[in-house]
Coordinates of C-alpha atoms and ligand atoms in Angstrom, one line a residue:
M1 CA -108.5 171.1 57.4
I2 CA -111.9 169.6 55.1
N3 CA -114.6 172.1 54.4
V4 CA -117.8 171.9 54.3
F5 CA -117.7 173.9 51.7
Q6 CA -115.6 175.0 48.5
P7 CA -115.7 176.5 46.0
S8 CA -114.1 175.1 41.9
L9 CA -112.3 177.8 40.3
G10 CA -109.6 177.4 38.4
K11 CA -106.7 178.2 35.2
E12 CA -110.1 178.4 32.8
E13 CA -111.5 181.1 35.3
L14 CA -108.8 183.0 36.1
S15 CA -107.8 183.3 31.5
A16 CA -111.4 184.5 31.6
V17 CA -110.8 187.4 33.4
E18 CA -107.6 188.0 31.7
E19 CA -109.9 188.2 29.2
V20 CA -111.8 191.5 30.7
F21 CA -109.4 192.7 31.7
D22 CA -107.7 192.6 28.3
S23 CA -111.3 194.7 26.9
N24 CA -111.6 197.7 29.4
W25 CA -114.4 197.3 30.7
I26 CA -114.9 195.5 33.8
G27 CA -118.1 196.8 34.7
R28 CA -121.4 195.2 33.0
G29 CA -121.4 194.9 30.2
P30 CA -121.2 192.3 27.1
K31 CA -120.0 189.6 29.8
T32 CA -123.0 190.3 31.9
D33 CA -125.6 190.4 29.4
Q34 CA -124.4 186.8 27.7
F35 CA -124.8 186.0 31.7
E36 CA -128.4 186.5 32.0
K37 CA -128.7 184.1 29.3
S38 CA -127.1 181.9 29.0
F39 CA -128.4 181.1 32.9
A40 CA -131.2 182.3 31.4
Q41 CA -131.2 179.4 28.2
F42 CA -129.7 176.5 31.5
L43 CA -133.0 177.0 33.3
R44 CA -135.1 176.9 30.0
V45 CA -136.6 180.4 29.4
E46 CA -136.4 183.7 27.9
H47 CA -133.7 186.3 28.7
N48 CA -136.7 188.5 29.7
H49 CA -137.5 186.9 32.8
I50 CA -134.4 187.1 33.8
K51 CA -132.1 189.8 36.0
S52 CA -128.6 189.6 37.3
I53 CA -127.9 191.0 41.1
S54 CA -125.2 191.5 42.8
C55 CA -126.3 189.4 45.6
C56 CA -128.8 187.2 46.1
T57 CA -130.1 188.9 49.3
E58 CA -130.2 191.9 47.4
G59 CA -132.2 189.2 45.4
L60 CA -134.9 189.7 48.3
F61 CA -134.7 193.1 49.2
Q62 CA -135.6 194.0 46.0
S63 CA -138.2 191.4 46.0
M64 CA -140.4 193.4 48.8
K65 CA -140.8 196.3 46.3
L66 CA -141.3 194.1 43.7
I67 CA -145.0 193.0 45.7
D68 CA -144.9 195.4 47.0
I69 CA -144.9 194.4 50.4
Q70 CA -147.4 197.3 52.3
P71 CA -146.7 197.7 56.3
G72 CA -148.3 194.7 57.7
D73 CA -148.4 192.6 55.0
E74 CA -147.6 189.0 56.0
V75 CA -145.2 186.7 54.6
I76 CA -144.8 183.2 55.6
L77 CA -141.5 181.6 55.9
P78 CA -140.0 178.9 57.3
S79 CA -138.0 179.2 60.4
I80 CA -135.0 177.4 59.1
S81 CA -134.4 179.9 56.2
F82 CA -132.1 182.5 55.6
V83 CA -132.0 185.6 57.6
G84 CA -131.6 188.2 55.0
A85 CA -134.7 186.5 53.9
A86 CA -136.3 187.5 57.3
N87 CA -134.2 191.1 56.8
A88 CA -136.2 192.1 53.7
I89 CA -139.4 190.9 55.1
L90 CA -138.9 193.7 57.9
D91 CA -137.2 196.1 56.6
A92 CA -140.7 196.1 54.2
K93 CA -141.8 196.5 57.2
G94 CA -144.2 192.8 56.4
V95 CA -145.3 190.7 59.2
I96 CA -143.5 187.5 59.6
V97 CA -145.4 184.4 60.3
F98 CA -142.8 181.7 60.9
A99 CA -144.4 178.5 59.1
D100 CA -142.1 174.9 60.4
V101 CA -140.6 172.3 58.7
D102 CA -141.3 168.7 57.6
P103 CA -139.7 166.9 60.2
H104 CA -137.3 164.4 56.9
T105 CA -136.4 167.7 54.5
L106 CA -137.0 170.4 56.2
N107 CA -139.1 171.7 53.7
L108 CA -141.8 173.8 54.2
T109 CA -145.2 172.3 53.4
L110 CA -149.1 172.8 51.5
E111 CA -149.3 171.8 55.0
E112 CA -148.1 174.8 57.2
I113 CA -149.1 177.1 54.4
K114 CA -152.2 176.6 56.3
R115 CA -152.4 176.8 59.2
C116 CA -150.2 179.9 59.0
M117 CA -152.3 181.7 56.3
T118 CA -154.1 185.0 57.7
P119 CA -156.4 187.2 55.2
K120 CA -152.8 189.2 55.5
T121 CA -151.5 186.7 53.7
K122 CA -149.8 188.3 51.2
A123 CA -147.0 187.0 50.1
V124 CA -144.8 182.5 51.2
C125 CA -141.4 182.5 50.8
L126 CA -139.7 179.4 50.5
L127 CA -136.3 177.8 50.3
H128 CA -136.0 174.6 48.5
Y129 CA -133.6 172.4 51.3
G130 CA -130.3 171.8 50.1
G131 CA -131.2 171.4 46.7
V132 CA -134.3 168.5 47.3
P133 CA -137.5 170.7 45.9
C134 CA -140.4 170.7 47.9
E135 CA -143.8 169.4 47.1
M136 CA -144.4 172.5 44.3
D137 CA -147.8 171.5 43.2
D138 CA -150.1 171.4 46.1
I139 CA -148.3 174.3 47.1
L140 CA -148.4 176.3 44.0
E141 CA -152.1 175.7 43.3
F142 CA -153.5 176.0 47.5
C143 CA -151.4 180.0 46.5
H144 CA -153.2 180.3 43.0
A145 CA -156.5 180.2 44.6
N146 CA -156.1 181.9 47.7
D147 CA -153.9 185.2 45.5
I148 CA -150.5 184.6 47.5
L149 CA -147.3 185.1 46.4
L150 CA -144.9 182.9 45.7
I151 CA -141.1 184.0 46.1
E152 CA -138.9 181.3 45.9
D153 CA -135.3 181.0 47.5
N154 CA -133.5 179.0 45.4
A155 CA -130.1 180.7 46.0
C156 CA -127.9 176.6 47.1
S157 CA -130.4 174.7 44.4
P158 CA -129.5 176.5 40.9
V159 CA -130.0 172.8 39.0
S160 CA -133.2 171.6 40.8
Q161 CA -135.4 170.1 39.0
Y162 CA -139.7 169.9 40.0
K163 CA -141.5 167.1 37.5
G164 CA -139.2 168.3 34.8
R165 CA -139.0 172.1 36.0
A166 CA -136.5 174.6 37.2
C167 CA -136.9 175.3 40.5
G168 CA -136.6 179.1 41.1
T169 CA -139.2 179.5 38.0
L170 CA -142.5 178.0 39.4
G171 CA -143.2 181.3 41.1
D172 CA -143.8 184.8 41.1
I173 CA -139.9 185.5 41.5
G174 CA -136.9 183.2 42.6
L175 CA -133.6 184.3 43.1
W176 CA -130.1 182.3 42.9
S177 CA -126.7 183.5 45.6
F178 CA -123.6 183.0 43.7
D179 CA -121.9 183.8 46.5
A180 CA -118.8 182.3 47.7
M181 CA -119.7 179.9 50.1
K182 CA -122.6 178.0 46.9
I183 CA -122.3 175.9 44.3
L184 CA -121.4 177.9 41.3
V185 CA -119.6 180.8 42.4
T186 CA -118.5 184.4 41.3
G187 CA -117.4 185.8 44.3
D188 CA -120.2 187.6 45.5
G189 CA -123.4 188.1 43.4
G190 CA -126.9 186.4 42.0
M191 CA -130.4 186.2 39.6
V192 CA -133.4 187.1 39.4
Y193 CA -136.8 185.5 37.9
C194 CA -139.4 187.2 37.6
K195 CA -141.8 184.8 36.2
D196 CA -143.7 188.2 34.7
P197 CA -141.2 189.8 32.0
Q198 CA -142.8 193.0 32.9
L199 CA -141.6 193.2 37.1
A200 CA -138.0 192.2 35.4
E201 CA -137.4 195.6 34.1
Q202 CA -138.8 196.9 37.0
L203 CA -136.4 195.1 38.9
G204 CA -133.8 196.4 36.2
R205 CA -134.8 200.4 36.6
G206 CA -134.9 199.0 41.1
I207 CA -131.1 198.1 41.0
Y208 CA -129.3 199.6 38.1
L209 CA -130.3 204.1 39.8
G210 CA -134.2 204.1 39.1
L211 CA -132.8 204.9 35.4
L212 CA -135.3 204.7 32.3
S213 CA -132.8 204.8 29.2
K214 CA -129.6 203.3 28.3
S215 CA -126.4 205.5 29.7
G216 CA -123.1 206.6 27.3
Y217 CA -122.0 204.9 24.4
L218 CA -125.3 202.0 24.6
N219 CA -127.8 205.0 23.7
P220 CA -125.7 205.6 21.1
Q221 CA -129.4 207.2 18.7
D222 CA -129.8 210.3 21.5
N223 CA -127.7 213.2 19.6
R224 CA -127.3 213.9 23.6
W225 CA -126.4 210.9 25.4
W226 CA -125.1 212.0 28.9
A227 CA -129.5 213.0 29.3
F228 CA -131.4 210.8 31.0
D229 CA -134.4 210.1 33.2
I230 CA -135.7 208.7 36.5
D231 CA -139.5 206.4 37.5
Q232 CA -137.3 205.3 41.1
P233 CA -135.2 206.6 43.0
G234 CA -133.0 203.0 42.6
R235 CA -130.4 201.7 44.0
R236 CA -126.6 200.8 42.4
A237 CA -127.1 196.7 43.1
I238 CA -125.8 195.2 39.8
M239 CA -123.1 192.3 38.1
N240 CA -120.1 193.6 36.8
D241 CA -118.0 191.3 33.4
I242 CA -115.5 189.7 36.1
S243 CA -117.9 188.7 38.4
S244 CA -120.1 187.3 34.6
A245 CA -117.0 185.9 33.5
I246 CA -116.2 183.4 36.1
G247 CA -120.1 183.1 36.3
L248 CA -120.1 181.9 31.8
V249 CA -117.5 179.4 32.9
Q250 CA -118.7 178.1 36.4
L251 CA -121.5 177.8 34.9
K252 CA -120.1 175.2 32.0
K253 CA -118.7 173.6 34.6
L254 CA -122.0 173.0 36.5
P255 CA -123.6 169.4 35.5
G256 CA -119.6 168.2 36.5
F257 CA -120.3 169.6 40.0
I258 CA -123.0 167.8 40.4
E259 CA -122.3 165.2 39.3
R260 CA -119.5 165.1 41.8
R261 CA -121.8 166.1 44.7
K262 CA -124.2 163.0 43.8
K263 CA -121.5 161.0 43.7
I264 CA -120.0 162.3 47.1
H265 CA -123.8 161.2 48.2
E266 CA -123.7 157.7 47.3
M267 CA -120.4 157.1 49.2
Y268 CA -121.2 159.1 52.4
D269 CA -124.8 157.3 52.3
A270 CA -123.1 153.7 51.5
M271 CA -120.7 154.2 54.7
L272 CA -123.1 156.0 57.1
Q273 CA -126.1 153.8 56.4
D274 CA -124.8 150.8 58.9
I275 CA -124.5 153.4 62.1
E276 CA -127.7 152.7 64.4
E277 CA -127.6 156.4 65.8
V278 CA -127.7 158.2 61.9
T279 CA -129.9 159.2 60.4
L280 CA -129.5 160.0 56.6
P281 CA -130.5 162.4 54.7
P282 CA -134.0 161.8 52.6
S283 CA -133.4 161.1 49.5
C284 CA -135.4 163.5 46.4
G285 CA -138.8 162.8 45.2
Q286 CA -139.1 160.6 42.4
G287 CA -139.7 162.5 39.0
H288 CA -137.1 165.3 40.7
E289 CA -134.0 166.5 41.1
S290 CA -131.5 167.8 43.4
S291 CA -128.5 170.3 44.1
Y292 CA -127.1 167.9 46.5
Y293 CA -126.2 170.9 48.3
F294 CA -126.5 170.1 51.9
Y295 CA -125.0 166.0 53.5
R296 CA -127.9 166.3 56.2
I297 CA -127.2 163.3 59.3
R298 CA -129.4 163.5 62.1
L299 CA -128.5 161.7 65.2
N300 CA -130.4 160.2 68.2
T301 CA -129.1 162.8 70.7
T302 CA -128.4 166.3 71.5
Q303 CA -125.5 165.8 73.7
L304 CA -124.1 163.3 70.5
R305 CA -124.9 165.2 67.8
D306 CA -122.7 168.5 69.8
Q307 CA -119.5 166.0 70.5
L308 CA -120.3 164.7 67.3
A309 CA -119.4 167.8 65.8
F310 CA -116.7 169.5 68.4
S311 CA -114.0 166.0 67.4
L312 CA -115.3 165.8 63.3
K313 CA -113.9 169.4 64.3
A314 CA -111.0 168.5 66.4
S315 CA -109.9 166.0 64.0
G316 CA -109.8 168.9 60.9
V317 CA -113.1 167.9 59.7
Y318 CA -115.5 171.1 59.7
V319 CA -119.5 170.9 60.4
T320 CA -122.2 173.1 60.3
F321 CA -125.7 172.7 61.3
R322 CA -128.2 175.4 58.1
Y323 CA -129.7 177.0 58.5
Y324 CA -130.0 177.8 62.6
P325 CA -133.3 178.3 62.8
L326 CA -135.1 182.3 62.8
H327 CA -137.6 181.4 65.4
L328 CA -135.4 180.2 67.9
V329 CA -133.2 184.0 67.3
P330 CA -134.5 186.0 70.4
F331 CA -134.0 189.4 67.7
F332 CA -137.7 188.3 65.9
D333 CA -139.3 187.7 69.4
C334 CA -141.8 184.4 68.0
K335 CA -142.5 181.7 70.5
A336 CA -140.5 178.3 69.8
E337 CA -143.3 176.5 70.9
L338 CA -144.8 176.7 67.0
C339 CA -142.2 174.9 65.1
P340 CA -140.8 171.7 66.7
N341 CA -139.5 170.7 63.7
A342 CA -137.2 173.3 63.2
T343 CA -136.3 173.9 67.1
Y344 CA -136.0 169.3 66.6
A345 CA -133.4 169.4 63.4
A346 CA -131.8 172.3 65.4
Q347 CA -130.9 170.1 67.9
H348 CA -130.1 166.9 66.0
D349 CA -129.4 167.4 62.8
L350 CA -125.5 167.5 61.0
C351 CA -124.4 169.3 57.8
L352 CA -121.2 167.1 56.7
P353 CA -118.3 168.4 54.0
I354 CA -119.8 168.3 50.7
H355 CA -117.9 169.9 47.2
Q356 CA -117.8 169.1 44.3
S357 CA -113.0 169.3 45.4
L358 CA -113.6 166.0 47.5
S359 CA -111.2 163.8 47.5
D360 CA -112.6 160.1 47.8
S361 CA -109.7 159.9 49.9
E362 CA -111.2 162.9 51.7
V363 CA -114.9 161.5 52.0
E364 CA -113.5 158.2 53.2
R365 CA -111.5 160.1 55.8
V366 CA -114.6 161.9 57.5
A367 CA -116.8 158.9 57.8
Q368 CA -114.4 157.2 59.4
V369 CA -113.7 159.7 61.9
M370 CA -116.9 160.0 62.8
K371 CA -117.2 156.3 62.6
Q372 CA -114.8 156.2 65.1
A373 CA -116.0 159.0 67.0
I374 CA -119.1 158.1 68.2
C375 CA -117.6 154.7 68.9
D376 CA -116.0 156.3 71.7
L377 CA -117.9 158.3 72.6
G378 CA -120.9 155.2 72.7
V379 CA -118.7 153.9 75.7
A380 CA -118.2 157.8 77.3
I381 CA -122.2 158.8 77.4
Ligands
PLP401 C1 -126.3 182.3 50.0 C2 -127.9 182.0 51.0 C3 -128.8 183.6 50.6 C4 -127.5 184.7 49.9 O1 -127.0 184.4 49.3 P1 -126.5 186.1 48.8 O2 -125.7 185.6 47.3 O3 -124.8 185.2 50.1 O4 -126.8 187.5 49.4 C5 -129.7 183.3 50.5 N1 -130.7 182.6 50.8 C6 -130.6 181.5 50.9 C7 -130.8 179.7 51.2 C8 -128.4 181.5 51.9 O5 -128.3 180.3 51.4

């Protein structure tokens, strides 16, 4: 089976984990501190804006608390979003306002934010689809002018850049995921950026039991080092030194991962460009950088898309569509006609396998199977 996503882990990660085992400190400790520092450096921001977290979904839930979502506050969310973002808004008793997406990039646009805005709009939670940055200048300016907070779900865009700045560090809060399906993986884990370092501090307490002081041996000044105080009923949602040690190795490998993904992107482009029924994914605008997380094609009919998906799967090529539009999920109880572009994408688009471990011959095989399937189906439909 050719997987649609796949982690790349090896001997270096194993020996980093072995080192942590040998240290007898597997909980949050020096490796986690180092991972946060290195990640901040990688994003070119100060360390005090960054906190590691157990997963990105937890970060989304925490974000609603950090920006103080109150019952009835509206949060604009593109329909093509990760379900955890919608869950986080509802959990905070906020109201989700589903926005449509750009038909080509599947990103949120300023026009949609304007259409969805009401006096109750408190925040926008966007994602950079597949790692291609949203048009941020317009969005940032508008949000700033209208006192709307901006959360960037940057789960899949670890290296994406908008005009030379790291995506995820442009708005008020940014979030990264290191789960098993992402580019940089640690098993589970994530990072949060807060524009306001005080918010990052508050988050640090919110994900570590609400503790105000360091406990145990990290607090050598206190002559009663077992004493503590808390300022809120905090949760426990931290990373540990085992996953952080893996993260440190993965961070070093990240540029190489991206280079390979970019190459695969180019290979697909070259091999699929002549197929009449296929629209290739949009490239990243000038001056920006993608993380090449998805390779999403568009077929000219739903029937062809569905049959192609089955044919590929039957030939051992796993394909998918991300993210199934949330306005179509009955639980969210939304009017479908408001997001025609998201609906169209869900009916016509397909994400092909793309991960850094794919060999040239596997990429060629995917393209070959696709061409053959389209050819066969062309006769059949
Ligand atoms: C994977 C993903 C998340 C959730 O990340 P976890 O670390 O698994 O909680 C959030 N947003 C997007 C866009 C994702 O792809």
